[in-house]
PDB file of C-alpha atoms in Angstrom:
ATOM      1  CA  UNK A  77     117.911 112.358  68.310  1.00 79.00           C
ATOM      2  CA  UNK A  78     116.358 111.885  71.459  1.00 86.00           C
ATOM      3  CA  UNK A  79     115.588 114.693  74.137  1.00 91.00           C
ATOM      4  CA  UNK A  80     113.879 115.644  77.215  1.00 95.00           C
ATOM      5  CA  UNK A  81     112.724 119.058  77.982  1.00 95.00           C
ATOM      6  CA  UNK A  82     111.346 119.761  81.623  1.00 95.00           C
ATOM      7  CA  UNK A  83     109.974 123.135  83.343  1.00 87.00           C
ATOM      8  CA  UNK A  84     112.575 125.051  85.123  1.00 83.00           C
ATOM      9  CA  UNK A  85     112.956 125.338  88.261  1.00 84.00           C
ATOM     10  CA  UNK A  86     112.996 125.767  91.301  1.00 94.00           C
ATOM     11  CA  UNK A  87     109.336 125.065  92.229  1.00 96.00           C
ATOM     12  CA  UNK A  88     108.303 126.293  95.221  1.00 97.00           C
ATOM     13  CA  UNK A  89     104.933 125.109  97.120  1.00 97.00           C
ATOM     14  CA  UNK A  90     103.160 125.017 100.737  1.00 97.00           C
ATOM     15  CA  UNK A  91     102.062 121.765 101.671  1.00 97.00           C
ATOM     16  CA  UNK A  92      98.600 120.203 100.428  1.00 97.00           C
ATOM     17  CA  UNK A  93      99.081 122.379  97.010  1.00 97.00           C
ATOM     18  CA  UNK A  94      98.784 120.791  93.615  1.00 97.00           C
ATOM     19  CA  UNK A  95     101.993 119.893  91.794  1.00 97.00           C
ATOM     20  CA  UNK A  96     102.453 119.850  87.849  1.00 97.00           C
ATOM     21  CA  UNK A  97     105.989 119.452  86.054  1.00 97.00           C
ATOM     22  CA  UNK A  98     105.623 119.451  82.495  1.00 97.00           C
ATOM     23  CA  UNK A  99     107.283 117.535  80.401  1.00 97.00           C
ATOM     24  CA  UNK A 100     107.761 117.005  76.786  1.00 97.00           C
ATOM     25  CA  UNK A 101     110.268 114.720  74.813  1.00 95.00           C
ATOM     26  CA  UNK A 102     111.510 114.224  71.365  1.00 93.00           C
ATOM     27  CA  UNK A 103     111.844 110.950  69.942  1.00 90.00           C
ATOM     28  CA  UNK A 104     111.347 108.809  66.807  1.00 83.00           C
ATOM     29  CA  UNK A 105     108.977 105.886  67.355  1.00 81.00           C
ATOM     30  CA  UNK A 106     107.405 105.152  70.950  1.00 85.00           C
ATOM     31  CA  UNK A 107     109.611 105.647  73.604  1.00 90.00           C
ATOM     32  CA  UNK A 108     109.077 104.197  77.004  1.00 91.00           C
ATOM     33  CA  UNK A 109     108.881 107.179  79.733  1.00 95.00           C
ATOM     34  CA  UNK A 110     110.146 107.306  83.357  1.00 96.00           C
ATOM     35  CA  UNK A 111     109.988 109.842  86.121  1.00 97.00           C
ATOM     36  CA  UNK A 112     113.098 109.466  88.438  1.00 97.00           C
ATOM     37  CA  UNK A 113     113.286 111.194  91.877  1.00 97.00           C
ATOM     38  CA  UNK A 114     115.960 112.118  93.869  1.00 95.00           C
ATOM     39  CA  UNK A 115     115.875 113.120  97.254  1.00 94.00           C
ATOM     40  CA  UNK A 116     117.974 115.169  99.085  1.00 88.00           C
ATOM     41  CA  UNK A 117     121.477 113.162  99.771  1.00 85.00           C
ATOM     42  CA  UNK A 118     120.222 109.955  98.254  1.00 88.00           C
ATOM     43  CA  UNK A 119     120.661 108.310  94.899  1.00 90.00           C
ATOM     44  CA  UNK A 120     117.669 108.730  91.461  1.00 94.00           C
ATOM     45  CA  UNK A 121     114.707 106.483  92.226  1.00 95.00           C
ATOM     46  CA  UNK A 122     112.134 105.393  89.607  1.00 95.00           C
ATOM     47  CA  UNK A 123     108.696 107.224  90.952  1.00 97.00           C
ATOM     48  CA  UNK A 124     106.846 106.061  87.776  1.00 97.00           C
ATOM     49  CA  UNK A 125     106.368 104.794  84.287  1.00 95.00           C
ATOM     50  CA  UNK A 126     104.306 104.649  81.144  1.00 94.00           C
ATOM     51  CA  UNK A 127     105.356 102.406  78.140  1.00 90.00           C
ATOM     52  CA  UNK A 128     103.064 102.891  75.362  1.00 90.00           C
ATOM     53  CA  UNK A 129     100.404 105.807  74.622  1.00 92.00           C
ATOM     54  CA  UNK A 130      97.710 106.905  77.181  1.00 95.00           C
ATOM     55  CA  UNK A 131      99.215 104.282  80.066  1.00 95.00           C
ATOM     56  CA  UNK A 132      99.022 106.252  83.299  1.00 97.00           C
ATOM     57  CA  UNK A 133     102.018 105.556  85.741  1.00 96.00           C
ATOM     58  CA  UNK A 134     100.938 105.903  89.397  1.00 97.00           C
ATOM     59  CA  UNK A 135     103.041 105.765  92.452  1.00 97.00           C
ATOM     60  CA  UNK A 136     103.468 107.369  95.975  1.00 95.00           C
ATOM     61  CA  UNK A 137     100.361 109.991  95.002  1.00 97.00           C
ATOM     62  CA  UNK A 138     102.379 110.807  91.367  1.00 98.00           C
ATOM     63  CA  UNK A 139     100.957 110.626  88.438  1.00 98.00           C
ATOM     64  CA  UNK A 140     101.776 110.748  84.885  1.00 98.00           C
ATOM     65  CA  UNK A 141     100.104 110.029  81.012  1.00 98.00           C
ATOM     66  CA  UNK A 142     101.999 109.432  78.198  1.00 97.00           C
ATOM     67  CA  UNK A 143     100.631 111.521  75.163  1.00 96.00           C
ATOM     68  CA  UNK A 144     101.687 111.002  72.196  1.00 93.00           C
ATOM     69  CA  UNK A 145      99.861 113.649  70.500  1.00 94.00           C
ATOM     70  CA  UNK A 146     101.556 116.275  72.758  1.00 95.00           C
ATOM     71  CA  UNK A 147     104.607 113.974  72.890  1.00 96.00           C
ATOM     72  CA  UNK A 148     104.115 115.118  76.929  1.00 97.00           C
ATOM     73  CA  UNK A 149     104.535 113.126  79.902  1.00 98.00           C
ATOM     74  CA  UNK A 150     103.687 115.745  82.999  1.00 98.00           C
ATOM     75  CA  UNK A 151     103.979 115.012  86.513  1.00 98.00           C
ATOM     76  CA  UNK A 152     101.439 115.625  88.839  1.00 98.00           C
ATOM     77  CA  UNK A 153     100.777 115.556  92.683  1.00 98.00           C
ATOM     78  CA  UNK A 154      96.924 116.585  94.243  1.00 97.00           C
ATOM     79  CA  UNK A 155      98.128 117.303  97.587  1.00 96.00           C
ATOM     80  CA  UNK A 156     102.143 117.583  98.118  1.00 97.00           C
ATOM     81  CA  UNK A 157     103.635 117.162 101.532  1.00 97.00           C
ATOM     82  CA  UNK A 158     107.396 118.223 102.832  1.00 97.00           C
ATOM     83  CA  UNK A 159     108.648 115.096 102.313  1.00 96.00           C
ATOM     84  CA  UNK A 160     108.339 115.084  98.699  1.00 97.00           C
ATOM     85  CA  UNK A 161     111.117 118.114  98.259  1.00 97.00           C
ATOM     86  CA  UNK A 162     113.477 116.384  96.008  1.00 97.00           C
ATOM     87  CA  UNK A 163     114.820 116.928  92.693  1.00 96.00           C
ATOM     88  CA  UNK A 164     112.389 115.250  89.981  1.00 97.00           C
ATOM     89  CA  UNK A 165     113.781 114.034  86.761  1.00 97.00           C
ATOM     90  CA  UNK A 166     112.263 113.138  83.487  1.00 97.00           C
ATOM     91  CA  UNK A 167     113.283 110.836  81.253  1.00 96.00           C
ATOM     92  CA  UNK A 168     112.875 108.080  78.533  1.00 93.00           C
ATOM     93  CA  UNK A 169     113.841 105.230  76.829  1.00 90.00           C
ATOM     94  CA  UNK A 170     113.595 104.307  73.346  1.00 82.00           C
ATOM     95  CA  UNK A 171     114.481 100.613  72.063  1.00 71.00           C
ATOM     96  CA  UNK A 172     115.056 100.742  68.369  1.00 65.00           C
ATOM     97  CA  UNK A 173     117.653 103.860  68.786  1.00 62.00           C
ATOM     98  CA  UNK A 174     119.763 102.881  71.399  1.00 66.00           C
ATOM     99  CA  UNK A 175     119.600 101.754  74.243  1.00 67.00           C
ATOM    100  CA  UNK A 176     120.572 104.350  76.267  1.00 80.00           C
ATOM    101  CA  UNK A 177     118.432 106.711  78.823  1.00 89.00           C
ATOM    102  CA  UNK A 178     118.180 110.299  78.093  1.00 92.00           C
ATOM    103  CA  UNK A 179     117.487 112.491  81.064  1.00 95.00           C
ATOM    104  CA  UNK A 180     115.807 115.811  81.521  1.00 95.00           C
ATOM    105  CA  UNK A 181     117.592 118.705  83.582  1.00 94.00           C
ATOM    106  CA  UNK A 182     115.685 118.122  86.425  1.00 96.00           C
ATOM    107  CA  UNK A 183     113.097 120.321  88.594  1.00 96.00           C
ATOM    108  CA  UNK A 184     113.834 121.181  92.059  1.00 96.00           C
ATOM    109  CA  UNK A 185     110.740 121.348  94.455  1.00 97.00           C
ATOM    110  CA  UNK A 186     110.794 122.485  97.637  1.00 97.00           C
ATOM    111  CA  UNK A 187     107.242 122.155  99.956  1.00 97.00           C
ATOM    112  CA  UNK A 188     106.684 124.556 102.948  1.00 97.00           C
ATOM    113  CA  UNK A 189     104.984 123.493 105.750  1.00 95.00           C
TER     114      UNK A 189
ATOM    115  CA  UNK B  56     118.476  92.705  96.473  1.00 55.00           C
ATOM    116  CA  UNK B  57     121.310  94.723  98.056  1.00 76.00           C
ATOM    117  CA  UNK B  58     121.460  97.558  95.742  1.00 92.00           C
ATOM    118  CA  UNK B  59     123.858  99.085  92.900  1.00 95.00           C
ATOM    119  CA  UNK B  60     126.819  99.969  95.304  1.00 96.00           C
ATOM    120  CA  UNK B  61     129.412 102.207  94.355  1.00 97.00           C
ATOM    121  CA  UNK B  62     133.287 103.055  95.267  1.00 97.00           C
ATOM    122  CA  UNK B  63     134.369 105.345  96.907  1.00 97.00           C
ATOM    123  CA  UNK B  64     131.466 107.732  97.618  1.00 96.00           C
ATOM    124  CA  UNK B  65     133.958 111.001  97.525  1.00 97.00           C
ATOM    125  CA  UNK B  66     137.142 110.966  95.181  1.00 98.00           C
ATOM    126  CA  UNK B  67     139.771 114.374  95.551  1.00 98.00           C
ATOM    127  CA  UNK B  68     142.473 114.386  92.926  1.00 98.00           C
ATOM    128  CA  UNK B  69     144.544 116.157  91.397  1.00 97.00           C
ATOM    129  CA  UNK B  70     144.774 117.178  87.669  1.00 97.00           C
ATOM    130  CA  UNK B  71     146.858 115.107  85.560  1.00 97.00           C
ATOM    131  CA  UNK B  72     146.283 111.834  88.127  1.00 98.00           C
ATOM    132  CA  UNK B  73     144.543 108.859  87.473  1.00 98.00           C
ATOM    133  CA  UNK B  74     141.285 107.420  88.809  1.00 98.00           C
ATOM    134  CA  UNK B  75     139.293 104.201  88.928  1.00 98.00           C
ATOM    135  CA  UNK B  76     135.316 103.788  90.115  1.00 98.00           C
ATOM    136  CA  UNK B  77     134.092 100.653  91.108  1.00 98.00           C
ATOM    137  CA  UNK B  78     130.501  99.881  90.427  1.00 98.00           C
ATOM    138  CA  UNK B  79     128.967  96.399  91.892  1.00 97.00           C
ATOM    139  CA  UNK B  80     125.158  96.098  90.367  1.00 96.00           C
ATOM    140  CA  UNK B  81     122.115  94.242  91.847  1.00 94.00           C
ATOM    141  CA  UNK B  82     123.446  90.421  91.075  1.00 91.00           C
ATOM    142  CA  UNK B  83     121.098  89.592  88.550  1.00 89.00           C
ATOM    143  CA  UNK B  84     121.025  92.438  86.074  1.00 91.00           C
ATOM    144  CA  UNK B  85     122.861  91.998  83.192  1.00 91.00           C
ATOM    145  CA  UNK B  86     122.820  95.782  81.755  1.00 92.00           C
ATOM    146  CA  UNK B  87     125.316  97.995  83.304  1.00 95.00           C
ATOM    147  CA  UNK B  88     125.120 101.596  82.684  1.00 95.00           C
ATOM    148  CA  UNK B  89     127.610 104.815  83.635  1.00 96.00           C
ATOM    149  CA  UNK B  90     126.533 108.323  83.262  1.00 96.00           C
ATOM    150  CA  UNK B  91     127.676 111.582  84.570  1.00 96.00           C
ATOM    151  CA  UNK B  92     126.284 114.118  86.595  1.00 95.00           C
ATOM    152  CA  UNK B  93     126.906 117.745  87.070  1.00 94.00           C
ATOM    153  CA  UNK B  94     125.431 120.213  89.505  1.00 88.00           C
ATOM    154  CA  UNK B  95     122.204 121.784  88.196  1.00 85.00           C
ATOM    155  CA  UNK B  96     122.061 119.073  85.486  1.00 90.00           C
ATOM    156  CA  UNK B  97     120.333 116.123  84.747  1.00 93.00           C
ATOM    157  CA  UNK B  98     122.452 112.607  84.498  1.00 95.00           C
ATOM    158  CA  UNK B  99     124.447 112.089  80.377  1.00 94.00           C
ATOM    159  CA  UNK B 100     125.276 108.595  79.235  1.00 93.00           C
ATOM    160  CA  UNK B 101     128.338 107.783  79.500  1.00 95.00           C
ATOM    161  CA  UNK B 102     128.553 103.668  78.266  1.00 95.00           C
ATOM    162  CA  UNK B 103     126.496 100.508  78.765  1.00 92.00           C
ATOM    163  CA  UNK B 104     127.092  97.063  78.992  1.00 93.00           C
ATOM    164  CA  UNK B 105     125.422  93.891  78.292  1.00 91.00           C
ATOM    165  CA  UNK B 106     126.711  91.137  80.560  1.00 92.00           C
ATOM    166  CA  UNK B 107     130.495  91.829  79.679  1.00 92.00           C
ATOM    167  CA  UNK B 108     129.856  93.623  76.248  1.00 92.00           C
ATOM    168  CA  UNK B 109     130.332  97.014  76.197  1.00 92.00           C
ATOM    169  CA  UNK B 110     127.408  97.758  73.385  1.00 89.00           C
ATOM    170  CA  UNK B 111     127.263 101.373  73.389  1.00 88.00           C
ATOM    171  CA  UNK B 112     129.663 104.373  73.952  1.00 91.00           C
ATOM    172  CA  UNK B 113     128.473 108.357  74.127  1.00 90.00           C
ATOM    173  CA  UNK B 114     130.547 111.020  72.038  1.00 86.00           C
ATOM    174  CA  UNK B 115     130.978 111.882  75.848  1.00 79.00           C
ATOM    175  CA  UNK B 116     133.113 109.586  76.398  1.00 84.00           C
ATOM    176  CA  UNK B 117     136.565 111.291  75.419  1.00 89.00           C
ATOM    177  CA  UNK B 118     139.663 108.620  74.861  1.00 93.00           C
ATOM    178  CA  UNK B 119     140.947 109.032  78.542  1.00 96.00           C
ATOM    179  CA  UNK B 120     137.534 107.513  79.856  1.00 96.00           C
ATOM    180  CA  UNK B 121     138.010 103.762  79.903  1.00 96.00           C
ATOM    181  CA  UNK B 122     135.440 101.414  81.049  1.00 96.00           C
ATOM    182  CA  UNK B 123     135.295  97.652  81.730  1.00 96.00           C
ATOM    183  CA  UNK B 124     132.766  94.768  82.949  1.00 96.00           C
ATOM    184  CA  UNK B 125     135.224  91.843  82.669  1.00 90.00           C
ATOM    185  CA  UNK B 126     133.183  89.136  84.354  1.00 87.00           C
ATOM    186  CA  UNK B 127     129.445  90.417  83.199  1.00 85.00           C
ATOM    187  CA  UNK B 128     129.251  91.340  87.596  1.00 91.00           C
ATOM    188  CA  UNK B 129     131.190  94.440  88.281  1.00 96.00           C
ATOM    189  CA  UNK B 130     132.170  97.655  86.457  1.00 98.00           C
ATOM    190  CA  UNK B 131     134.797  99.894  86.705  1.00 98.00           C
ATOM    191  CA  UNK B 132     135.345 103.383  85.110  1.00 98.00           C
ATOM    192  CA  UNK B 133     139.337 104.787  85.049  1.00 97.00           C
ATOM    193  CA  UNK B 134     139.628 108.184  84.045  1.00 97.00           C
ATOM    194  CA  UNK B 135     143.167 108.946  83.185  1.00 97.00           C
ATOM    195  CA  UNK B 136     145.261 111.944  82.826  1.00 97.00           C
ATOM    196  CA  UNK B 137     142.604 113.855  85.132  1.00 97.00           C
ATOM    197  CA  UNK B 138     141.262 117.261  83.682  1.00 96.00           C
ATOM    198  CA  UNK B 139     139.113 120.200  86.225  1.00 96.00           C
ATOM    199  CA  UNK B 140     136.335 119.520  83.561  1.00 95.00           C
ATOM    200  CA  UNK B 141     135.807 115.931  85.269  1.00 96.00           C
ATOM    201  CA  UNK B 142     134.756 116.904  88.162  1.00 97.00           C
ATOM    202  CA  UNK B 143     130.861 115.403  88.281  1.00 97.00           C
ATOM    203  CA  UNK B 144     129.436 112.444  90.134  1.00 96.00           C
ATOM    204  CA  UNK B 145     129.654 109.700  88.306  1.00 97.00           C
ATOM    205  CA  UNK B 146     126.337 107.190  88.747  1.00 97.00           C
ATOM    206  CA  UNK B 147     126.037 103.834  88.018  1.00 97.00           C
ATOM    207  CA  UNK B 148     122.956 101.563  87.276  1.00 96.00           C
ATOM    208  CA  UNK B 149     122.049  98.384  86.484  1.00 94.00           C
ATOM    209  CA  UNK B 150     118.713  96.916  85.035  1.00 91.00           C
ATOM    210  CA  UNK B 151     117.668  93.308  84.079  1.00 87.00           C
ATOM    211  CA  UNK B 152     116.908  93.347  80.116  1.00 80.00           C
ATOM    212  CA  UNK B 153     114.521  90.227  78.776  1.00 71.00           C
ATOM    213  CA  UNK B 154     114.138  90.547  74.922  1.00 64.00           C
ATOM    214  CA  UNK B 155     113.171  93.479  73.634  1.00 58.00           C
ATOM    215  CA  UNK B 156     112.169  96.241  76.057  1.00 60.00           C
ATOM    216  CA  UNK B 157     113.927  98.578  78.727  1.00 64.00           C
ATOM    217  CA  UNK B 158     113.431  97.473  82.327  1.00 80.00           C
ATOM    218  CA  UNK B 159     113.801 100.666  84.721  1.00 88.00           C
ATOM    219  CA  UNK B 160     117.199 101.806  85.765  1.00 92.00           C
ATOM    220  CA  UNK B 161     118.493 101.306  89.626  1.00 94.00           C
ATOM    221  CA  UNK B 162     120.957 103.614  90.596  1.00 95.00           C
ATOM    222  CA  UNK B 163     123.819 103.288  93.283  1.00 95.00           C
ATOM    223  CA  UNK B 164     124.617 106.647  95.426  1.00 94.00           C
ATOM    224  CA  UNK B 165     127.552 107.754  92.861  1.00 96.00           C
ATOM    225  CA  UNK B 166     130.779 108.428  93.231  1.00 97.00           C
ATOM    226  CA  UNK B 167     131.531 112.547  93.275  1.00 97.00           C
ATOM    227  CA  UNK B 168     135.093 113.015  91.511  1.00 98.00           C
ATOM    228  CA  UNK B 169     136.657 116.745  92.249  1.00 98.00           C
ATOM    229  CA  UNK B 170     139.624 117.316  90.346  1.00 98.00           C
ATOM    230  CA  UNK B 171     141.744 120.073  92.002  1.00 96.00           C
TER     231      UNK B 171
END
């Protein structure tokens, strides 16, 4: 079936440091791929997606590739600030079996000023 | 576009009792999802719906779980017979499908369920 594996966490940085979650996923065909975000209080936001192999979803300073040789879809920040403490969530999509959303566990980062 | 809203925000009950979640999605999605979320965890599919047709139901989804989308607009999820294991938030989302393809999910705030 489908699955999402993410690095644990919690992830602990000071501000202006680079950010990488990894992420890998398990899937049969080409899945689409998301990276949700959830801030302290509020409700999952999409931060970013990639549909088909080697698309790059940008957003907010995020960025992500979808490759399907390392079935990976990391996340990664060059310079995080406070603000972006949240809970980050990986996750994807895939048409022809289901169509359902699986989820990752989620990694918690927390930036220090 | 007013958001996926979701009622109530807080739900205390106790075991054996039953419960009903209200979700209202943007207006002009037609998919309808529930999942549930525990603390620590990322969010599990619950059910899905397609304008009113519920298409898709998780092993999750245990015989006391009921959900409905009679008029393709709102959702709600009853939980009967209330167990301590329930206790989650329960999210609800809503995305506009065209063809083949997943549009992003939009998630309301959730509604968090303790069972006492």
């Amino acid at each position: 079936g489908n699955s999402v594996t993410q690095m644990e966490g919690p992830v602990t940085l000071s501000e202006e440091a680079f950010l990488t979650i990894n992420c890998t996923y398990t899937a049969t065909g080409y899945p689409s791929l998301f990276w949700y975000v959830q801030y302290p209080g509020e409700g999952l936001q999409l931060l970013l997606k990639a549909t088909k192999a080697d698309d790059k979803g940008s957003n907010k300073g995020f960025e992500a590739t979808y490759r399907k040789e390392t079935t990976s879809f990391h996340l990664e920040k060059g310079s995080v600030q406070v603000s972006d403490s949240a809970v980050y969530f990986c996750a994807l999509t895939n048409y022809n079996y289901g169509q359902n959303f699986v989820f990752g566990p989620g990694t918690r980062l927390s930036v220090l000023p | 576009d007013t958001g996926v809203s979701q009622n109530p925000r807080h739900k205390i009950t106790k075991r054996g009792q039953n419960v009903t979640f209200r979700c209202d999605p943007i207006s002009e999605h037609n998919r309808l999802y529930w999942y549930r979320q525990t603390l620590g965890q990322g969010p599990e599919f619950l059910t899905y719906f397609q304008n009113e047709a519920q298409l898709e139901k998780s092993r999750l989804l245990s015989d006391r779980f009921s959900a409905e989308r009679p008029k393709g607009s709102f959702s709600t999820l009853e939980i009967q017979r209330t167990e301590q294991g329930d206790s989650a938030m329960y999210l609800c989302a809503s995305s506009l499908a065209r063809g083949q393809g997943n549009s992003p999910l939009h998630f309301g705030n959730g509604t968090r369920l303790t069972v006492t």
